[in-house]
Short mmCIF file of C-alpha atoms in Angstrom, two decimals:
data_model
loop_
_atom_site.label_atom_id
_atom_site.label_comp_id
_atom_site.label_asym_id
_atom_site.label_seq_id
_atom_site.Cartn_x
_atom_site.Cartn_y
_atom_site.Cartn_z
CA MET A 21 -101.29 -117.29 0.46
CA ALA A 22 -102.10 -113.21 0.51
CA ALA A 23 -98.95 -112.75 2.08
CA ALA A 24 -97.44 -115.30 -0.56
CA GLY A 25 -99.71 -113.21 -3.11
CA ASP A 26 -97.74 -109.88 -1.55
CA TRP A 27 -93.98 -111.28 -1.43
CA LEU A 28 -94.98 -111.97 -5.66
CA VAL A 29 -96.41 -108.84 -6.53
CA THR A 30 -92.83 -107.11 -4.71
CA ALA A 31 -91.01 -109.52 -6.48
CA ARG A 32 -91.96 -109.10 -10.12
CA ARG A 33 -91.73 -105.09 -9.28
CA ILE A 34 -88.92 -104.76 -7.92
CA LYS A 35 -85.94 -102.78 -10.00
CA MET A 36 -82.79 -104.16 -10.89
CA THR A 37 -81.22 -101.56 -9.58
CA ASP A 38 -83.03 -102.54 -6.12
CA MET A 39 -83.04 -106.51 -6.45
CA PRO A 40 -79.65 -106.49 -3.72
CA GLN A 41 -81.73 -104.28 -1.41
CA LEU A 42 -84.90 -106.99 -1.99
CA VAL A 43 -82.07 -109.97 -1.44
CA ALA A 44 -80.94 -108.66 2.10
CA ALA A 45 -84.28 -107.87 3.28
CA PHE A 46 -85.67 -111.62 1.75
CA HIS A 47 -82.40 -112.63 4.07
CA SER A 48 -83.54 -110.63 7.55
CA LEU A 49 -86.95 -112.18 6.90
CA VAL A 50 -84.60 -116.25 7.18
CA GLY A 51 -83.11 -114.94 10.21
CA MET A 52 -86.08 -114.41 12.30
CA ALA A 53 -87.92 -116.70 11.50
CA ALA A 54 -85.44 -118.98 12.53
CA VAL A 55 -85.05 -116.35 15.85
CA LEU A 56 -88.65 -116.53 16.68
CA VAL A 57 -89.24 -120.26 15.94
CA GLY A 58 -86.40 -121.90 18.20
CA TRP A 59 -88.37 -118.64 20.75
CA ALA A 60 -91.00 -120.43 20.19
CA ALA A 61 -89.19 -123.84 21.05
CA TYR A 62 -88.15 -122.74 23.66
CA LEU A 63 -91.01 -121.44 25.14
CA ASN A 64 -93.59 -124.54 24.44
CA PRO A 65 -90.50 -127.42 24.33
CA GLN A 66 -92.97 -130.29 24.55
CA ALA A 67 -94.92 -129.19 21.52
CA PHE A 68 -92.11 -128.90 19.29
CA GLY A 69 -91.04 -132.84 20.99
CA ILE A 70 -88.01 -131.98 22.58
CA ALA A 71 -88.85 -132.44 26.10
CA GLY A 72 -90.64 -134.35 28.14
CA ALA A 73 -93.40 -133.89 30.85
CA ASP A 74 -91.23 -132.01 33.29
CA GLY A 75 -89.99 -129.12 30.43
CA ILE A 76 -86.61 -130.23 30.50
CA ILE A 77 -85.01 -130.00 27.09
CA GLU A 78 -82.80 -132.17 25.83
CA ALA A 79 -79.35 -131.20 25.20
CA GLN A 80 -78.66 -132.16 21.92
CA SER A 81 -82.03 -129.69 21.46
CA ARG A 82 -80.43 -126.70 23.00
CA ILE A 83 -77.37 -126.83 21.09
CA GLU A 84 -79.43 -126.62 17.94
CA MET A 85 -81.71 -124.20 19.31
CA GLY A 86 -79.02 -122.03 20.89
CA LEU A 87 -76.89 -122.20 17.69
CA GLY A 88 -80.19 -122.15 15.50
CA ILE A 89 -81.07 -118.81 17.05
CA ALA A 90 -77.77 -117.05 17.04
CA ILE A 91 -77.20 -117.73 13.64
CA GLY A 92 -80.93 -116.19 12.39
CA ALA A 93 -79.86 -113.47 14.87
CA ILE A 94 -77.21 -112.02 13.52
CA THR A 95 -77.88 -112.65 9.37
CA PHE A 96 -81.43 -110.61 10.56
CA SER A 97 -79.07 -107.66 12.31
CA GLY A 98 -76.42 -108.00 9.71
CA SER A 99 -78.86 -107.91 6.70
CA VAL A 100 -80.57 -104.74 7.37
CA ILE A 101 -76.94 -102.82 7.74
CA ALA A 102 -77.00 -104.56 4.68
CA PHE A 103 -80.07 -103.26 3.42
CA LEU A 104 -79.82 -100.02 4.77
CA LYS A 105 -75.71 -99.39 2.72
CA LEU A 106 -77.51 -101.59 0.01
CA ALA A 107 -80.67 -98.97 -0.18
CA GLY A 108 -78.28 -95.63 -0.02
CA LYS A 109 -79.88 -94.79 3.18
CA MET A 110 -76.21 -94.82 5.51
CA SER A 111 -72.73 -94.60 4.09
CA GLY A 112 -71.02 -97.60 1.92
CA ALA A 113 -67.86 -96.69 3.29
CA PRO A 114 -66.41 -98.65 6.08
CA ILE A 115 -67.67 -97.19 9.29
CA MET A 116 -64.89 -98.17 12.15
CA LEU A 117 -65.78 -98.35 15.81
CA PRO A 118 -62.65 -98.14 18.43
CA GLY A 119 -61.59 -101.26 19.48
CA ARG A 120 -63.94 -103.51 17.32
CA HIS A 121 -62.02 -106.32 16.86
CA VAL A 122 -61.71 -106.74 20.48
CA ILE A 123 -65.15 -106.03 20.45
CA ASN A 124 -66.21 -108.53 18.57
CA LEU A 125 -64.17 -111.61 19.54
CA GLY A 126 -65.55 -111.17 22.92
CA THR A 127 -68.84 -110.94 21.54
CA LEU A 128 -68.85 -113.85 19.41
CA ALA A 129 -66.56 -115.73 22.82
CA GLY A 130 -69.39 -114.96 25.05
CA ILE A 131 -72.39 -116.43 22.46
CA LEU A 132 -70.23 -119.22 21.90
CA GLY A 133 -69.80 -119.67 25.93
CA LEU A 134 -73.45 -118.76 26.97
CA THR A 135 -74.61 -121.33 24.09
CA ALA A 136 -72.53 -124.46 25.68
CA TYR A 137 -73.83 -123.00 29.04
CA PHE A 138 -77.47 -123.53 28.17
CA THR A 139 -76.47 -127.07 27.90
CA MET A 140 -76.24 -127.41 31.71
CA ASP A 141 -78.70 -124.21 32.69
CA GLN A 142 -82.18 -123.92 30.53
CA SER A 143 -82.63 -120.88 32.01
CA LEU A 144 -84.70 -117.71 30.41
CA TRP A 145 -81.43 -115.11 30.73
CA VAL A 146 -79.13 -118.04 29.01
CA ILE A 147 -80.75 -117.79 25.94
CA ALA A 148 -82.07 -114.45 26.08
CA THR A 149 -78.54 -113.26 26.50
CA VAL A 150 -77.72 -115.38 22.89
CA THR A 151 -80.44 -113.58 21.65
CA ALA A 152 -78.85 -109.89 21.98
CA LEU A 153 -75.34 -110.68 22.04
CA SER A 154 -76.62 -112.27 18.12
CA PHE A 155 -77.97 -109.08 17.08
CA LEU A 156 -75.38 -106.64 18.17
CA ILE A 157 -72.74 -108.79 16.66
CA GLY A 158 -74.59 -108.97 13.52
CA PHE A 159 -74.13 -105.44 13.81
CA LEU A 160 -71.04 -105.00 14.65
CA LEU A 161 -70.00 -107.60 12.20
CA ILE A 162 -70.99 -105.06 9.28
CA ILE A 163 -70.93 -101.46 9.53
CA PRO A 164 -66.98 -101.54 9.24
CA ILE A 165 -67.33 -103.51 5.93
CA GLY A 166 -66.45 -101.22 2.87
CA GLY A 167 -69.32 -101.22 -0.23
CA ALA A 168 -66.48 -102.35 -2.76
CA ASP A 169 -67.19 -105.88 -0.42
CA MET A 170 -71.07 -105.61 -0.52
CA PRO A 171 -71.61 -107.97 -2.93
CA VAL A 172 -69.05 -110.96 -0.42
CA VAL A 173 -71.67 -109.84 1.94
CA VAL A 174 -74.93 -110.54 0.27
CA SER A 175 -72.97 -113.89 -0.84
CA MET A 176 -72.11 -114.51 3.49
CA LEU A 177 -75.61 -113.59 4.36
CA ASN A 178 -76.78 -115.96 2.28
CA SER A 179 -75.03 -118.33 3.61
CA TYR A 180 -75.95 -117.64 7.17
CA SER A 181 -79.83 -117.78 6.39
CA GLY A 182 -78.83 -120.91 4.77
CA TRP A 183 -77.63 -122.01 8.04
CA ALA A 184 -79.79 -121.05 10.30
CA ALA A 185 -82.54 -123.12 8.68
CA ALA A 186 -80.47 -125.88 8.90
CA ALA A 187 -80.36 -125.41 12.94
CA MET A 188 -84.34 -124.71 12.91
CA GLY A 189 -84.65 -127.67 10.74
CA PHE A 190 -82.99 -129.71 13.54
CA THR A 191 -84.99 -128.48 15.70
CA LEU A 192 -87.90 -128.76 14.05
CA HIS A 193 -87.22 -132.07 13.31
CA ASN A 194 -87.73 -131.15 9.57
CA THR A 195 -85.52 -133.27 7.33
CA ALA A 196 -86.12 -131.11 4.39
CA MET A 197 -85.47 -127.84 5.87
CA ILE A 198 -82.32 -129.23 7.09
CA ILE A 199 -81.31 -130.42 3.58
CA THR A 200 -82.27 -127.08 1.67
CA GLY A 201 -80.73 -124.67 4.63
CA ALA A 202 -77.75 -126.57 4.25
CA LEU A 203 -77.40 -126.49 0.51
CA VAL A 204 -77.88 -122.64 1.08
CA GLY A 205 -74.99 -122.58 3.47
CA SER A 206 -72.38 -124.62 2.02
CA SER A 207 -73.38 -122.81 -1.58
CA GLY A 208 -73.03 -119.28 -0.28
CA ALA A 209 -70.14 -120.11 1.80
CA ILE A 210 -68.71 -121.68 -1.61
CA LEU A 211 -69.66 -118.48 -4.06
CA SER A 212 -68.13 -116.19 -0.82
CA TYR A 213 -64.85 -117.21 -1.15
CA ILE A 214 -64.48 -117.97 -5.00
CA MET A 215 -65.37 -114.05 -4.70
CA CYS A 216 -62.95 -113.37 -1.82
CA LYS A 217 -60.22 -114.90 -4.03
CA ALA A 218 -61.73 -113.04 -7.11
CA MET A 219 -61.08 -109.98 -5.31
CA ASN A 220 -57.70 -111.17 -3.75
CA ARG A 221 -59.64 -110.36 -0.07
CA SER A 222 -59.34 -112.82 3.05
CA PHE A 223 -62.36 -114.35 2.80
CA ILE A 224 -61.70 -114.44 6.97
CA SER A 225 -60.77 -110.68 6.99
CA VAL A 226 -64.40 -109.95 5.23
CA ILE A 227 -66.31 -112.01 8.16
CA ALA A 228 -64.03 -110.70 10.73
CA GLY A 229 -65.53 -106.91 9.81
CA GLY A 230 -62.67 -104.91 7.32
CA PHE A 231 -60.29 -106.74 9.21
CA GLY A 232 -56.36 -105.14 8.47
CA VAL A 233 -58.71 -101.49 7.07
CA ASP A 234 -57.07 -98.67 8.23
CA ALA A 235 -60.10 -96.48 10.11
CA SER A 236 -58.19 -92.99 7.93
CA ALA A 237 -59.30 -94.38 4.86
CA ALA A 238 -63.29 -95.46 6.62
CA GLY A 239 -64.39 -92.43 5.01
CA GLY A 240 -64.07 -90.46 1.35
CA GLU A 241 -64.49 -87.49 -0.64
CA ALA A 242 -63.21 -85.36 -3.47
CA LYS A 243 -60.23 -84.44 -3.31
CA GLU A 244 -58.79 -80.99 -4.37
CA GLN A 245 -60.18 -79.56 -7.81
CA ARG A 246 -57.26 -80.75 -9.99
CA PRO A 247 -57.40 -80.35 -14.01
CA TRP A 248 -60.10 -82.47 -16.10
CA LYS A 249 -61.54 -82.82 -19.72
CA ARG A 250 -64.72 -82.96 -20.59
CA GLY A 251 -65.86 -83.72 -23.51
CA SER A 252 -69.25 -84.56 -25.47
CA ALA A 253 -71.49 -87.31 -27.17
CA GLU A 254 -69.50 -86.17 -30.86
CA ASP A 255 -66.81 -86.72 -29.73
CA ALA A 256 -66.87 -89.37 -27.89
CA ALA A 257 -68.51 -90.73 -31.16
CA PHE A 258 -65.83 -89.68 -33.76
CA LEU A 259 -63.10 -91.09 -31.35
CA LEU A 260 -65.15 -94.83 -30.66
CA GLY A 261 -65.69 -94.58 -34.63
CA GLU A 262 -62.32 -94.51 -35.16
CA ALA A 263 -60.93 -97.26 -33.11
CA GLU A 264 -59.61 -100.83 -33.77
CA GLN A 265 -61.53 -101.94 -30.48
CA VAL A 266 -62.99 -101.07 -27.64
CA ILE A 267 -63.44 -102.16 -24.27
CA ILE A 268 -66.60 -101.45 -22.69
CA VAL A 269 -66.41 -101.52 -18.77
CA PRO A 270 -70.51 -101.61 -17.02
CA GLY A 271 -71.06 -100.56 -13.42
CA TYR A 272 -74.02 -99.99 -11.24
CA GLY A 273 -73.97 -96.20 -12.92
CA MET A 274 -75.47 -98.29 -15.56
CA ALA A 275 -77.99 -100.72 -13.97
CA VAL A 276 -79.57 -97.07 -12.19
CA ALA A 277 -80.19 -95.77 -15.49
CA GLN A 278 -81.06 -99.00 -17.02
CA ALA A 279 -78.79 -97.90 -20.15
CA GLN A 280 -77.49 -101.64 -20.75
CA HIS A 281 -80.32 -101.87 -23.97
CA VAL A 282 -78.46 -98.58 -25.61
CA LEU A 283 -75.38 -99.91 -25.14
CA ARG A 284 -75.94 -103.04 -26.63
CA GLU A 285 -77.66 -100.76 -29.73
CA MET A 286 -74.08 -98.34 -29.54
CA GLY A 287 -71.98 -101.71 -29.57
CA ASP A 288 -73.94 -103.19 -32.38
CA GLN A 289 -73.64 -99.89 -34.40
CA LEU A 290 -69.63 -99.87 -34.13
CA LYS A 291 -69.21 -103.51 -34.71
CA ALA A 292 -71.27 -102.53 -38.00
CA LYS A 293 -68.43 -100.22 -38.36
CA GLY A 294 -65.50 -103.21 -38.04
CA VAL A 295 -64.75 -102.29 -34.37
CA ARG A 296 -64.11 -104.92 -32.31
CA VAL A 297 -66.26 -104.58 -29.03
CA LYS A 298 -65.61 -106.21 -26.12
CA TYR A 299 -68.24 -106.41 -22.20
CA ALA A 300 -65.87 -106.00 -18.87
CA ILE A 301 -66.66 -107.85 -15.89
CA HIS A 302 -65.62 -107.10 -12.07
CA PRO A 303 -66.75 -109.84 -9.83
CA VAL A 304 -67.83 -106.66 -7.53
CA ALA A 305 -69.13 -104.50 -10.58
CA GLY A 306 -72.15 -103.39 -9.09
CA ARG A 307 -74.16 -104.39 -5.15
CA MET A 308 -74.14 -108.44 -6.01
CA PRO A 309 -72.78 -110.97 -7.00
CA GLY A 310 -73.43 -111.36 -11.43
CA HIS A 311 -74.87 -108.54 -11.31
CA MET A 312 -73.77 -107.54 -14.34
CA ASN A 313 -73.29 -110.42 -16.16
CA VAL A 314 -77.39 -110.58 -15.93
CA LEU A 315 -77.72 -107.05 -16.90
CA LEU A 316 -75.99 -107.27 -20.12
CA ALA A 317 -77.67 -111.11 -20.91
CA GLU A 318 -80.92 -109.67 -20.47
CA ALA A 319 -80.10 -106.70 -23.30
CA ASN A 320 -79.17 -110.32 -25.67
CA VAL A 321 -75.52 -108.65 -25.72
CA PRO A 322 -73.83 -112.22 -27.08
CA TYR A 323 -72.02 -114.69 -24.63
CA ASP A 324 -68.88 -114.48 -26.30
CA GLU A 325 -67.98 -110.70 -26.21
CA VAL A 326 -68.24 -110.24 -22.01
CA PHE A 327 -64.87 -111.43 -20.43
CA GLU A 328 -63.88 -112.11 -16.58
CA LEU A 329 -61.99 -109.78 -15.48
CA GLU A 330 -58.14 -112.13 -15.25
CA ASP A 331 -59.17 -112.91 -19.04
CA ILE A 332 -59.07 -108.89 -20.63
CA ASN A 333 -57.08 -107.39 -18.36
CA GLY A 334 -53.95 -107.76 -20.39
CA GLU A 335 -55.84 -106.20 -23.59
CA PHE A 336 -56.01 -102.36 -22.22
CA ALA A 337 -52.46 -102.07 -22.74
CA GLN A 338 -53.83 -102.95 -27.25
CA THR A 339 -56.69 -101.04 -26.70
CA ASP A 340 -57.64 -97.60 -28.72
CA VAL A 341 -60.90 -96.80 -25.74
CA ALA A 342 -61.42 -97.83 -22.15
CA PHE A 343 -65.45 -96.84 -22.02
CA ILE A 344 -66.67 -96.96 -18.65
CA ILE A 345 -69.85 -96.27 -17.61
CA GLY A 346 -71.23 -96.33 -14.42
CA ALA A 347 -68.35 -98.06 -12.94
CA ASN A 348 -65.66 -96.24 -10.71
CA ASP A 349 -64.30 -98.30 -7.59
CA VAL A 350 -63.11 -101.18 -10.46
CA VAL A 351 -60.60 -99.34 -12.27
CA ASN A 352 -59.63 -97.07 -9.72
CA PRO A 353 -55.80 -97.64 -9.41
CA ALA A 354 -55.98 -96.38 -5.63
CA ALA A 355 -56.11 -100.39 -5.30
CA LYS A 356 -52.87 -100.97 -6.28
CA THR A 357 -50.88 -97.24 -5.49
CA ASP A 358 -52.32 -96.50 -2.07
CA LYS A 359 -52.45 -99.13 1.07
CA SER A 360 -54.78 -96.48 2.91
CA SER A 361 -57.47 -97.20 0.95
CA PRO A 362 -60.07 -99.25 2.02
CA ILE A 363 -59.89 -100.83 -2.38
CA TYR A 364 -56.23 -101.53 -2.18
CA GLY A 365 -55.45 -104.87 -2.44
CA MET A 366 -58.61 -105.41 -5.18
CA PRO A 367 -57.99 -105.89 -8.38
CA VAL A 368 -59.08 -103.70 -10.57
CA PHE A 369 -59.49 -103.71 -14.35
CA ASP A 370 -55.67 -101.55 -16.16
CA VAL A 371 -57.77 -98.27 -17.74
CA ASP A 372 -54.82 -96.26 -17.65
CA LYS A 373 -53.26 -98.19 -20.27
CA ALA A 374 -55.78 -97.27 -22.75
CA LYS A 375 -55.16 -95.09 -25.42
CA THR A 376 -57.68 -93.53 -25.16
CA ILE A 377 -60.51 -93.68 -21.48
CA MET A 378 -64.52 -92.56 -21.91
CA PHE A 379 -65.93 -92.51 -18.21
CA ILE A 380 -69.92 -91.75 -18.28
CA LYS A 381 -70.61 -90.64 -14.35
CA ARG A 382 -72.76 -87.85 -13.39
CA SER A 383 -70.67 -85.26 -11.91
CA MET A 384 -67.34 -84.80 -10.55
CA GLY A 385 -68.30 -84.03 -7.05
CA GLY A 386 -69.29 -87.80 -6.61
CA VAL A 387 -67.43 -90.48 -5.71
CA GLY A 388 -67.33 -94.79 -5.75
CA TYR A 389 -69.78 -96.60 -3.47
CA ALA A 390 -66.68 -96.96 -1.10
CA GLY A 391 -66.04 -93.06 -1.29
CA VAL A 392 -62.31 -93.27 -2.75
CA ASP A 393 -61.81 -90.62 -5.52
CA ASN A 394 -60.15 -91.68 -8.70
CA ASP A 395 -57.44 -90.46 -9.68
CA VAL A 396 -58.18 -92.26 -13.78
CA PHE A 397 -61.09 -89.09 -13.77
CA TYR A 398 -57.71 -86.58 -14.18
CA MET A 399 -55.58 -88.94 -16.80
CA ASP A 400 -54.42 -87.02 -19.89
CA GLN A 401 -55.95 -89.61 -21.78
CA THR A 402 -59.86 -88.91 -20.09
CA MET A 403 -62.47 -87.45 -21.91
CA MET A 404 -64.97 -86.95 -18.56
CA LEU A 405 -68.81 -87.44 -20.25
CA LEU A 406 -70.84 -85.82 -17.80
CA ALA A 407 -74.71 -86.55 -17.91
CA ASP A 408 -76.96 -89.01 -17.29
CA ALA A 409 -75.23 -92.83 -18.59
CA LYS A 410 -78.56 -93.50 -21.10
CA LYS A 411 -78.73 -90.18 -22.16
CA MET A 412 -75.26 -90.00 -23.38
CA VAL A 413 -75.08 -93.05 -24.51
CA GLU A 414 -78.03 -92.77 -26.23
CA ASP A 415 -76.57 -88.82 -28.03
CA ILE A 416 -73.12 -91.20 -28.72
CA VAL A 417 -75.52 -93.15 -31.01
CA LYS A 418 -77.46 -90.64 -32.90
CA ALA A 419 -73.99 -89.39 -33.57
CA LEU A 420 -73.11 -92.38 -34.51
CA GLN A 421 -75.43 -92.72 -37.41
CA HIS A 422 -74.43 -89.72 -38.91
#
């Protein structure tokens, strides 16, 4: 009960912006639990009813045990890397290792081969090697995946944790674990597939660990200095108040600044002036599936004003102001034009077609989570509003009141 109470306190105190890394941490614990249960069953099989008095484990139970330990170990190490990327402890840019696909395929083949061999020989070295290789492949699979794909990774790891729990359910002869694990595993896999389709990504390429991403695109710094225009809250308020339609594109920067409530207040003021206000949500905006939807719902933004990418992207050409708050990668035209970019092929909002673009970010020096500079910053119709997102929107709200 004490442990449950500790996690309840943690979950209640965690910031919404930190929720993705908390989810990754939960996944890692599920994975490690599967590994420990598998090893407990291996070391004392009689207690689990999977071996006779001679200590020989049933062949079927060895398969279940090997797969459960392997999936659990992959989930643990992969979730640790995801946690570090989401928490900013390591770069969100892809980290490419030479010959990574050969290494990954070889390691996976070794795990499967040894798991099959485990049915014939239950020696300690076999299961220990399976465990070690599985911890390794979880690490190798996640580090090449860039920040733009991280929401898919969170969903994918959720699926892995479910399958690990299901496998351990078979080992423990626990029907509830089997059913629950299968539900989590299948739903996570379906969500991952849907997100990949929405991002124009191959599901196999994501789970293979950055397959098809050019190593030269793994880094990402801001480009050379180019001319750009800076605006003020007063400038923004004037243009917003004169607009017929405004499309707001929220991103992780809005979440960090906790600006969703004041953003909704700005939207209400604009609607009072006769401006049509819409919110555009990208499937991977933020750090986990549905991140922006949750934040806007928390701020009581009307559901009928919130639109998915495919439903609103065609409206930017008829929009007076595209108001981007804390987003970057999801509005970056490099995804459509630069084949060397780690986000190439990902559908993005066509904000460059709007008459005016207002872009809130802290400074010109930073790049998005995928580590890619954004040509939208330097377009003629773009006004950069450099400040904390919440402070800038609060100033715009005050200016609209005058």
